Each structure stands twice: as structure tokens, then as C-alpha cells.
N, CA and C atoms as an extended XYZ file, in Angstrom:
489
Properties=species:S:1:pos:R:3:atomname:S:1:resname:S:1:resid:I:1 pbc="F F F"
N        87.099       97.754      111.099 N   LYS     1
C        87.661       97.186      109.888 CA  LYS     1
C        86.597       97.207      108.785 C   LYS     1
N        86.996       97.608      107.592 N   GLU     2
C        86.064       97.698      106.486 CA  GLU     2
C        85.900       96.344      105.813 C   GLU     2
N        84.724       96.093      105.328 N   TYR     3
C        84.448       94.872      104.600 CA  TYR     3
C        83.424       95.187      103.509 C   TYR     3
N        83.192       94.231      102.650 N   CYS     4
C        82.154       94.409      101.636 CA  CYS     4
C        81.657       93.048      101.195 C   CYS     4
N        80.499       93.053      100.588 N   ILE     5
C        79.946       91.846       99.998 CA  ILE     5
C        80.386       91.856       98.538 C   ILE     5
N        81.207       90.872       98.184 N   CYS     6
C        81.738       90.887       96.820 CA  CYS     6
C        81.934       89.471       96.295 C   CYS     6
N        82.192       89.410       95.018 N   SER     7
C        82.413       88.137       94.344 CA  SER     7
C        83.710       87.500       94.829 C   SER     7
N        83.715       86.197       95.013 N   PRO     8
C        84.960       85.517       95.390 CA  PRO     8
C        86.025       85.590       94.292 C   PRO     8
N        85.622       85.963       93.084 N   TYR     9
C        86.599       86.086       92.004 CA  TYR     9
C        87.692       87.101       92.336 C   TYR     9
N        87.386       88.128       93.130 N   VAL    10
C        88.416       89.135       93.433 CA  VAL    10
C        89.535       88.554       94.293 C   VAL    10
N        89.315       87.381       94.872 N   ALA    11
C        90.337       86.755       95.707 CA  ALA    11
C        91.273       85.835       94.920 C   ALA    11
N        90.984       85.624       93.642 N   LEU    12
C        91.837       84.743       92.848 CA  LEU    12
C        93.191       85.398       92.607 C   LEU    12
N        94.189       84.547       92.384 N   ASN    13
C        95.539       85.076       92.158 CA  ASN    13
C        96.066       84.630       90.797 C   ASN    13
N        97.314       84.968       90.553 N   ILE    14
C        97.927       84.732       89.244 CA  ILE    14
C        97.827       83.269       88.815 C   ILE    14
N        98.091       82.339       89.730 N   SER    15
C        98.043       80.926       89.336 CA  SER    15
C        96.609       80.491       89.046 C   SER    15
N        95.640       81.049       89.776 N   ASP    16
C        94.241       80.707       89.491 CA  ASP    16
C        93.845       81.138       88.084 C   ASP    16
N        94.288       82.329       87.696 N   PHE    17
C        93.934       82.850       86.382 CA  PHE    17
C        94.766       82.240       85.256 C   PHE    17
N        96.027       81.916       85.509 N   SER    18
C        96.905       81.496       84.419 CA  SER    18
C        96.863       80.002       84.128 C   SER    18
N        96.460       79.202       85.090 N   GLU    19
C        96.384       77.764       84.839 CA  GLU    19
C        95.225       77.485       83.896 C   GLU    19
N        95.349       76.427       83.170 N   ASP    20
C        94.339       76.086       82.172 CA  ASP    20
C        93.108       75.505       82.870 C   ASP    20
N        92.329       76.396       83.459 N   VAL    21
C        91.101       75.974       84.127 CA  VAL    21
C        89.914       76.566       83.383 C   VAL    21
N        88.780       76.079       83.702 N   ASN    22
C        87.569       76.508       83.018 CA  ASN    22
C        86.978       77.748       83.683 C   ASN    22
N        87.581       78.899       83.476 N   ILE    23
C        87.040       80.138       84.023 CA  ILE    23
C        86.286       80.846       82.908 C   ILE    23
N        85.056       81.178       83.195 N   ASP    24
C        84.247       81.950       82.257 CA  ASP    24
C        84.479       83.421       82.581 C   ASP    24
N        85.313       84.093       81.777 N   TYR    25
C        85.711       85.466       82.089 CA  TYR    25
C        84.562       86.454       81.944 C   TYR    25
N        83.570       86.115       81.143 N   LYS    26
C        82.375       86.972       81.079 CA  LYS    26
C        81.632       86.903       82.411 C   LYS    26
N        81.591       85.711       83.005 N   ASP    27
C        80.967       85.546       84.314 CA  ASP    27
C        81.772       86.266       85.395 C   ASP    27
N        83.090       86.231       85.285 N   VAL    28
C        83.948       86.946       86.241 CA  VAL    28
C        83.564       88.428       86.241 C   VAL    28
N        83.449       89.004       85.046 N   VAL    29
C        83.102       90.425       84.932 CA  VAL    29
C        81.736       90.692       85.561 C   VAL    29
N        80.752       89.890       85.201 N   VAL    30
C        79.390       90.094       85.719 CA  VAL    30
C        79.369       89.990       87.239 C   VAL    30
N        79.988       88.944       87.778 N   LYS    31
C        79.952       88.729       89.225 CA  LYS    31
C        80.705       89.828       89.985 C   LYS    31
N        81.858       90.212       89.486 N   ILE    32
C        82.622       91.256       90.174 CA  ILE    32
C        81.878       92.586       90.089 C   ILE    32
N        81.278       92.871       88.958 N   MET    33
C        80.598       94.154       88.787 CA  MET    33
C        79.282       94.249       89.559 C   MET    33
N        78.839       93.146       90.159 N   THR    34
C        77.652       93.210       91.020 CA  THR    34
C        78.046       93.312       92.492 C   THR    34
N        79.340       93.424       92.746 N   SER    35
C        79.832       93.539       94.119 CA  SER    35
C        79.550       94.929       94.673 C   SER    35
N        79.478       94.993       95.980 N   GLU    36
C        79.328       96.273       96.672 CA  GLU    36
C        80.651       97.036       96.560 C   GLU    36
N        80.593       98.261       96.053 N   TYR    37
C        81.828       99.021       95.813 CA  TYR    37
C        82.177       99.863       97.034 C   TYR    37
N        83.271       99.478       97.699 N   THR    38
C        83.769      100.218       98.862 CA  THR    38
C        85.262      100.466       98.666 C   THR    38
N        85.856      101.220       99.569 N   GLY    39
C        87.298      101.448       99.502 CA  GLY    39
C        88.071      100.145       99.610 C   GLY    39
N        87.628       99.260      100.498 N   PHE    40
C        88.270       97.960      100.651 CA  PHE    40
C        88.163       97.167       99.354 C   PHE    40
N        86.972       97.164       98.760 N   PHE    41
C        86.768       96.441       97.511 CA  PHE    41
C        87.648       97.020       96.408 C   PHE    41
N        87.778       98.340       96.361 N   ASP    42
C        88.605       98.989       95.343 CA  ASP    42
C        90.046       98.481       95.411 C   ASP    42
N        90.565       98.358       96.613 N   THR    43
C        91.926       97.846       96.799 CA  THR    43
C        92.022       96.403       96.319 C   THR    43
N        91.031       95.594       96.664 N   GLN    44
C        91.032       94.198       96.243 CA  GLN    44
C        90.882       94.078       94.726 C   GLN    44
N        90.073       94.955       94.143 N   LEU    45
C        89.889       94.929       92.693 CA  LEU    45
C        91.187       95.290       91.980 C   LEU    45
N        91.901       96.282       92.476 N   THR    46
C        93.190       96.650       91.881 CA  THR    46
C        94.146       95.466       91.933 C   THR    46
N        94.214       94.793       93.082 N   ARG    47
C        95.075       93.613       93.208 CA  ARG    47
C        94.655       92.534       92.221 C   ARG    47
N        93.359       92.321       92.084 N   CYS    48
C        92.831       91.310       91.164 CA  CYS    48
C        93.201       91.643       89.713 C   CYS    48
N        93.081       92.902       89.337 N   ILE    49
C        93.424       93.330       87.979 CA  ILE    49
C        94.912       93.088       87.717 C   ILE    49
N        95.755       93.412       88.688 N   LEU    50
C        97.195       93.172       88.539 CA  LEU    50
C        97.491       91.678       88.416 C   LEU    50
N        96.788       90.866       89.173 N   GLU    51
C        96.955       89.409       89.076 CA  GLU    51
C        96.555       88.923       87.675 C   GLU    51
N        95.486       89.483       87.139 N   MET    52
C        95.048       89.100       85.791 CA  MET    52
C        96.084       89.498       84.741 C   MET    52
N        96.641       90.696       84.883 N   ILE    53
C        97.654       91.145       83.922 CA  ILE    53
C        98.857       90.207       83.968 C   ILE    53
N        99.294       89.870       85.172 N   ALA    54
C       100.433       88.956       85.319 CA  ALA    54
C       100.094       87.567       84.784 C   ALA    54
N        98.859       87.121       85.007 N   ALA    55
C        98.438       85.811       84.496 CA  ALA    55
C        98.421       85.809       82.972 C   ALA    55
N        98.007       86.911       82.391 N   TYR    56
C        98.047       87.015       80.930 CA  TYR    56
C        99.479       86.839       80.429 C   TYR    56
N       100.437       87.458       81.123 N   ASP    57
C       101.839       87.344       80.713 CA  ASP    57
C       102.307       85.895       80.692 C   ASP    57
N       101.786       85.093       81.599 N   LEU    58
C       102.173       83.673       81.650 CA  LEU    58
C       101.439       82.830       80.610 C   LEU    58
N       100.170       83.127       80.411 N   SER    59
C        99.341       82.254       79.581 CA  SER    59
C        99.070       82.781       78.175 C   SER    59
N        99.171       84.106       78.006 N   LEU    60
C        98.811       84.790       76.761 CA  LEU    60
C        97.355       84.528       76.354 C   LEU    60
N        96.535       84.249       77.343 N   ASN    61
C        95.104       84.057       77.134 CA  ASN    61
C        94.450       85.438       76.999 C   ASN    61
N        94.005       85.769       75.798 N   THR    62
C        93.464       87.108       75.553 CA  THR    62
C        92.185       87.386       76.340 C   THR    62
N        91.471       86.346       76.735 N   GLU    63
C        90.258       86.556       77.538 CA  GLU    63
C        90.604       87.179       78.894 C   GLU    63
N        91.750       86.811       79.435 N   ILE    64
C        92.171       87.361       80.732 CA  ILE    64
C        92.428       88.856       80.618 C   ILE    64
N        93.146       89.283       79.602 N   ILE    65
C        93.499       90.697       79.484 CA  ILE    65
C        92.268       91.532       79.134 C   ILE    65
N        91.351       90.959       78.350 N   LYS    66
C        90.095       91.656       78.054 CA  LYS    66
C        89.289       91.851       79.341 C   LYS    66
N        89.241       90.826       80.148 N   CYS    67
C        88.528       90.886       81.429 CA  CYS    67
C        89.156       91.951       82.329 C   CYS    67
N        90.463       91.953       82.418 N   ALA    68
C        91.167       92.939       83.242 CA  ALA    68
C        90.858       94.359       82.771 C   ALA    68
N        90.831       94.561       81.467 N   LYS    69
C        90.554       95.896       80.910 CA  LYS    69
C        89.126       96.321       81.219 C   LYS    69
N        88.181       95.420       81.066 N   THR    70
C        86.779       95.739       81.365 CA  THR    70
C        86.617       96.111       82.832 C   THR    70
N        87.236       95.337       83.716 N   LEU    71
C        87.135       95.622       85.147 CA  LEU    71
C        87.824       96.935       85.503 C   LEU    71
N        88.951       97.203       84.864 N   LEU    72
C        89.653       98.460       85.115 CA  LEU    72
C        88.803       99.647       84.659 C   LEU    72
N        88.199       99.543       83.499 N   GLU    73
C        87.329      100.623       83.021 CA  GLU    73
C        86.157      100.842       83.971 C   GLU    73
N        85.605       99.769       84.512 N   TRP    74
C        84.517       99.868       85.488 CA  TRP    74
C        85.026      100.511       86.781 C   TRP    74
N        86.218      100.141       87.190 N   GLN    75
C        86.811      100.732       88.386 CA  GLN    75
C        86.972      102.248       88.194 C   GLN    75
N        87.448      102.652       87.032 N   ILE    76
C        87.624      104.081       86.743 CA  ILE    76
C        86.280      104.801       86.771 C   ILE    76
N        85.235      104.163       86.256 N   GLU    77
C        83.887      104.755       86.313 CA  GLU    77
C        83.451      105.000       87.755 C   GLU    77
N        83.844      104.101       88.656 N   ASN    78
C        83.432      104.198       90.058 CA  ASN    78
C        84.295      105.122       90.893 C   ASN    78
N        85.566      105.235       90.553 N   THR    79
C        86.481      105.986       91.419 CA  THR    79
C        87.149      107.164       90.720 C   THR    79
N        87.014      107.240       89.419 N   GLY    80
C        87.707      108.279       88.672 CA  GLY    80
C        89.096      107.808       88.274 C   GLY    80
N        89.705      108.600       87.421 N   THR    81
C        91.033      108.258       86.926 CA  THR    81
C        92.089      108.725       87.909 C   THR    81
N        93.067      107.878       88.146 N   ASN    82
C        94.232      108.266       88.943 CA  ASN    82
C        95.472      107.668       88.284 C   ASN    82
N        96.619      107.992       88.815 N   THR    83
C        97.866      107.559       88.190 CA  THR    83
C        97.972      106.040       88.107 C   THR    83
N        97.598      105.349       89.156 N   VAL    84
C        97.681      103.878       89.152 CA  VAL    84
C        96.760      103.300       88.088 C   VAL    84
N        95.538      103.799       88.009 N   SER    85
C        94.615      103.260       86.999 CA  SER    85
C        95.112      103.563       85.589 C   SER    85
N        95.722      104.725       85.396 N   GLN    86
C        96.265      105.052       84.079 CA  GLN    86
C        97.426      104.128       83.718 C   GLN    86
N        98.328      103.898       84.661 N   ILE    87
C        99.445      102.978       84.405 CA  ILE    87
C        98.900      101.594       84.062 C   ILE    87
N        97.915      101.140       84.810 N   ASN    88
C        97.351       99.814       84.543 CA  ASN    88
C        96.674       99.755       83.182 C   ASN    88
N        95.951      100.818       82.821 N   LEU    89
C        95.312      100.842       81.510 CA  LEU    89
C        96.362      100.826       80.400 C   LEU    89
N        97.386      101.648       80.539 N   TYR    90
C        98.406      101.698       79.490 CA  TYR    90
C        99.198      100.396       79.403 C   TYR    90
N        99.402       99.713       80.535 N   GLN    91
C       100.123       98.451       80.405 CA  GLN    91
C        99.244       97.375       79.782 C   GLN    91
N        97.946       97.455       79.977 N   ILE    92
C        97.039       96.531       79.276 CA  ILE    92
C        97.063       96.832       77.782 C   ILE    92
N        96.925       98.109       77.426 N   LEU    93
C        96.944       98.494       76.013 CA  LEU    93
C        98.268       98.107       75.358 C   LEU    93
N        99.366       98.229       76.083 N   SER    94
C       100.666       97.844       75.555 CA  SER    94
C       100.685       96.351       75.228 C   SER    94
N       100.151       95.552       76.108 N   ARG    95
C       100.107       94.111       75.870 CA  ARG    95
C        99.211       93.771       74.679 C   ARG    95
N        98.192       94.589       74.451 N   GLN    96
C        97.287       94.369       73.325 CA  GLN    96
C        97.789       95.059       72.047 C   GLN    96
N        98.956       95.675       72.125 N   ASN    97
C        99.519       96.435       70.999 CA  ASN    97
C        98.547       97.506       70.497 C   ASN    97
N        97.911       98.188       71.444 N   LYS    98
C        96.915       99.200       71.082 CA  LYS    98
C        97.283      100.596       71.577 C   LYS    98
N        98.534      100.811       71.932 N   LEU    99
C        98.935      102.166       72.339 CA  LEU    99
C        99.010      103.053       71.101 C   LEU    99
N        98.380      104.209       71.198 N   GLU   100
C        98.367      105.194       70.108 CA  GLU   100
C        99.411      106.273       70.396 C   GLU   100
N        99.842      107.016       69.383 N   PRO   101
C       100.807      108.106       69.628 CA  PRO   101
C       100.357      109.077       70.722 C   PRO   101
N        99.068      109.393       70.770 N   ARG   102
C        98.572      110.309       71.811 CA  ARG   102
C        98.717      109.705       73.217 C   ARG   102
N        98.690      108.368       73.299 N   ASP   103
C        98.863      107.713       74.596 CA  ASP   103
C       100.254      107.971       75.157 C   ASP   103
N       101.254      107.992       74.297 N   PHE   104
C       102.622      108.215       74.760 CA  PHE   104
C       102.777      109.615       75.359 C   PHE   104
N       102.050      110.571       74.817 N   ILE   105
C       102.066      111.937       75.379 CA  ILE   105
C       101.459      111.913       76.778 C   ILE   105
N       100.342      111.212       76.923 N   GLN   106
C        99.680      111.127       78.240 CA  GLN   106
C       100.535      110.341       79.240 C   GLN   106
N       101.196      109.312       78.766 N   ILE   107
C       102.071      108.530       79.649 CA  ILE   107
C       103.181      109.419       80.199 C   ILE   107
N       103.794      110.203       79.345 N   GLU   108
C       104.878      111.085       79.793 CA  GLU   108
C       104.380      112.104       80.815 C   GLU   108
N       103.146      112.557       80.664 N   LYS   109
C       102.570      113.531       81.608 CA  LYS   109
C       102.401      112.944       83.013 C   LYS   109
N       102.355      111.615       83.120 N   LEU   110
C       102.218      110.986       84.439 CA  LEU   110
C       103.383      111.341       85.362 C   LEU   110
N       104.527      111.663       84.779 N   LEU   111
C       105.696      112.027       85.591 CA  LEU   111
C       105.445      113.276       86.433 C   LEU   111
N       104.447      114.055       86.073 N   ASN   112
C       104.154      115.305       86.781 CA  ASN   112
C       103.207      115.124       87.963 C   ASN   112
N       102.847      113.893       88.288 N   ASP   113
C       101.910      113.663       89.390 CA  ASP   113
C       102.618      113.879       90.723 C   ASP   113
N       102.410      115.044       91.305 N   ALA   114
C       103.062      115.409       92.566 CA  ALA   114
C       102.517      114.608       93.751 C   ALA   114
N       101.316      114.052       93.618 N   LYS   115
C       100.692      113.320       94.723 CA  LYS   115
C       101.181      111.881       94.836 C   LYS   115
N       101.764      111.357       93.766 N   PHE   116
C       102.208      109.957       93.765 CA  PHE   116
C       103.437      109.840       94.651 C   PHE   116
N       103.346      109.047       95.710 N   GLU   117
C       104.384      108.998       96.738 CA  GLU   117
C       105.647      108.248       96.305 C   GLU   117
N       105.510      107.263       95.491 N   ARG   118
C       106.662      106.435       95.102 CA  ARG   118
C       107.196      106.909       93.758 C   ARG   118
N       107.937      108.008       93.775 N   LYS   119
C       108.396      108.681       92.551 CA  LYS   119
C       109.244      107.774       91.660 C   LYS   119
N       110.152      107.033       92.250 N   ARG   120
C       111.024      106.175       91.430 CA  ARG   120
C       110.230      105.051       90.775 C   ARG   120
N       109.270      104.522       91.484 N   LEU   121
C       108.404      103.500       90.893 CA  LEU   121
C       107.612      104.109       89.743 C   LEU   121
N       107.091      105.299       89.945 N   LEU   122
C       106.355      105.988       88.885 CA  LEU   122
C       107.244      106.207       87.661 C   LEU   122
N       108.452      106.682       87.889 N   GLU   123
C       109.387      106.906       86.776 CA  GLU   123
C       109.670      105.600       86.036 C   GLU   123
N       109.907      104.534       86.786 N   PHE   124
C       110.165      103.233       86.169 CA  PHE   124
C       108.986      102.828       85.275 C   PHE   124
N       107.777      102.921       85.807 N   CYS   125
C       106.588      102.539       85.043 CA  CYS   125
C       106.460      103.372       83.769 C   CYS   125
N       106.647      104.663       83.891 N   VAL   126
C       106.522      105.547       82.733 CA  VAL   126
C       107.564      105.195       81.677 C   VAL   126
N       108.813      105.004       82.086 N   TYR   127
C       109.846      104.697       81.101 CA  TYR   127
C       109.628      103.345       80.436 C   TYR   127
N       109.106      102.383       81.177 N   VAL   128
C       108.781      101.090       80.570 CA  VAL   128
C       107.662      101.271       79.542 C   VAL   128
N       106.629      102.014       79.915 N   LEU   129
C       105.511      102.226       78.989 CA  LEU   129
C       105.930      103.026       77.760 C   LEU   129
N       106.932      103.893       77.939 N   LEU   130
C       107.460      104.648       76.803 CA  LEU   130
C       108.469      103.823       75.994 C   LEU   130
N       108.722      102.603       76.458 N   LYS   131
C       109.658      101.672       75.815 CA  LYS   131
C       111.096      102.192       75.840 C   LYS   131
N       111.429      102.894       76.928 N   ASP   132
C       112.766      103.460       77.121 CA  ASP   132
C       113.513      102.592       78.129 C   ASP   132
N       114.060      101.481       77.621 N   ARG   133
C       114.737      100.510       78.491 CA  ARG   133
C       115.905      101.133       79.249 C   ARG   133
N       116.659      101.989       78.594 N   GLU   134
C       117.839      102.582       79.217 CA  GLU   134
C       117.467      103.393       80.465 C   GLU   134
N       116.459      104.229       80.348 N   ARG   135
C       116.053      105.045       81.500 CA  ARG   135
C       115.405      104.193       82.594 C   ARG   135
N       114.649      103.178       82.201 N   ALA   136
C       114.067      102.264       83.185 CA  ALA   136
C       115.183      101.535       83.934 C   ALA   136
N       116.202      101.101       83.206 N   GLN   137
C       117.354      100.428       83.814 CA  GLN   137
C       118.078      101.353       84.785 C   GLN   137
N       118.199      102.622       84.438 N   GLU   138
C       118.836      103.601       85.330 CA  GLU   138
C       118.101      103.676       86.665 C   GLU   138
N       116.788      103.635       86.612 N   ILE   139
C       115.986      103.668       87.848 CA  ILE   139
C       116.304      102.437       88.695 C   ILE   139
N       116.346      101.271       88.062 N   LEU   140
C       116.623      100.034       88.797 CA  LEU   140
C       118.054       99.994       89.326 C   LEU   140
N       118.976      100.583       88.587 N   SER   141
C       120.388      100.552       88.969 CA  SER   141
C       120.753      101.633       89.975 C   SER   141
N       119.840      102.564       90.178 N   GLY   142
C       120.124      103.682       91.078 CA  GLY   142
C       120.155      103.262       92.536 C   GLY   142
N       120.175      104.257       93.378 N   GLU   143
C       120.227      104.040       94.822 CA  GLU   143
C       119.091      103.116       95.260 C   GLU   143
N       119.437      102.123       96.064 N   LYS   144
C       118.448      101.160       96.531 CA  LYS   144
C       117.580      101.797       97.617 C   LYS   144
N       116.279      101.674       97.437 N   THR   145
C       115.320      102.169       98.425 CA  THR   145
C       114.196      101.146       98.549 C   THR   145
N       113.389      101.315       99.572 N   ASP   146
C       112.240      100.434       99.768 CA  ASP   146
C       111.236      100.556       98.623 C   ASP   146
N       111.276      101.682       97.931 N   GLU   147
C       110.326      101.952       96.862 CA  GLU   147
C       110.304      100.870       95.794 C   GLU   147
N       111.447      100.302       95.508 N   LEU   148
C       111.549       99.344       94.407 CA  LEU   148
C       111.716       97.897       94.878 C   LEU   148
N       111.569       97.659       96.172 N   ASP   149
C       111.782       96.312       96.703 CA  ASP   149
C       110.917       95.253       96.031 C   ASP   149
N       109.672       95.586       95.753 N   ASP   150
C       108.750       94.588       95.214 CA  ASP   150
C       108.509       94.739       93.715 C   ASP   150
N       109.362       95.467       93.033 N   ILE   151
C       109.160       95.775       91.616 CA  ILE   151
C       109.056       94.523       90.751 C   ILE   151
N       109.824       93.505       91.061 N   GLU   152
C       109.817       92.292       90.242 CA  GLU   152
C       108.508       91.516       90.357 C   GLU   152
N       107.709       91.835       91.361 N   MET   153
C       106.433       91.148       91.543 CA  MET   153
C       105.302       91.830       90.773 C   MET   153
N       105.559       93.021       90.242 N   LEU   154
C       104.523       93.767       89.532 CA  LEU   154
C       104.525       93.416       88.047 C   LEU   154
N       103.352       93.393       87.415 N   PRO   155
C       103.287       93.052       85.993 CA  PRO   155
C       104.083       94.007       85.097 C   PRO   155
N       104.271       95.248       85.515 N   ILE   156
C       105.037       96.195       84.702 CA  ILE   156
C       106.465       95.686       84.497 C   ILE   156
N       106.977       94.928       85.462 N   TYR   157
C       108.325       94.374       85.349 CA  TYR   157
C       108.409       93.378       84.195 C   TYR   157
N       107.314       92.655       83.937 N   ASN   158
C       107.289       91.728       82.798 CA  ASN   158
C       107.454       92.488       81.479 C   ASN   158
N       106.833       93.656       81.392 N   LEU   159
C       107.007       94.480       80.185 CA  LEU   159
C       108.456       94.954       80.073 C   LEU   159
N       109.030       95.328       81.201 N   TYR   160
C       110.428       95.775       81.210 CA  TYR   160
C       111.343       94.677       80.676 C   TYR   160
N       111.140       93.448       81.126 N   LYS   161
C       111.986       92.339       80.679 CA  LYS   161
C       111.905       92.117       79.178 C   LYS   161
N       110.803       92.525       78.556 N   ARG   162
C       110.618       92.317       77.123 CA  ARG   162
C       111.116       93.492       76.274 C   ARG   162
N       111.590       94.561       76.925 N   LEU   163
C       112.081       95.721       76.146 CA  LEU   163
C       113.375       95.378       75.417 C   LEU   163
């Protein structure tokens, strides 16, 4: 079993981040970025970033979303860009109202990722990021599969609800 020495901050969840507690998000970044980077840690960091994005949706605390973006950029530096990291970056930028016209072109190109196993989830994410509620709704209304079972638990679903 893989393990790593890392900051306990990566174990926090949405309620930890969204409740009005005294979290120093600059310290969160520093402590997490001094963690040992392993495959296990990468998975935990992705979960932590998603928890932060969801917590931002509840609290609208801009420090949380800034922290999530910084950690995501650091994750990309360590592992390279992949479809999940791109979706997470674009959903952060969307929340910050910082999506540029060129970003929409790159978002649409994500549909061509042949390696991404959950095609319907990918399509849903892309259509939400493109602000195409109708096509995103079609994905949700389509044939039920395991692929979309947990969609409502993902922060991208919060963006969908706001379309």
C-alpha cells in the first residue's frame, strides 16, 4: 500500500473549508506544497482541491478558491496537464469570472480526449464549462449509467445548477 508524508490539510473536507473557521489559506498552501509528492498524494490533493471548490460554492470565500487554484497549478507542475486538471482549472476560472475566449476553444477540445474513460461525464463537464445548459441537461437526461451516479457530489454540478 502506498503512503506519503504530507500535510494534514489534504484530509480536510468541504465542511472544514466552508465553515467560518480560522484557516490561514497561505499556510495551507505552504504546508501542502512541502508534502512528499507521490501517486497517493496526487489523488488526495485532487480530492482536496475539489473539496475546496465545493466549499467556495457554499461560502463564496475568495481565499478558498485562490488556494485551490494555487494548489492545482502546483499539481500540474508536478504531474503535467491532464483532462481532469484542465477541467478543474477551468471550473475555478469560471467561478472567478476569468474565462477568456481562447479558454472556450481549449475547453471544447477536451471532448477529443480518447483516454478519458468516463465519456459522458467528460461531455457533461465540457458543456457546463461552455455554459451550454441544454446539452449538459441532455447528458443528465440520457441513458442512466454508473458514469453519472455521483455527478451531484462534484463541484461541476454546482456550476450546472447556476446555468
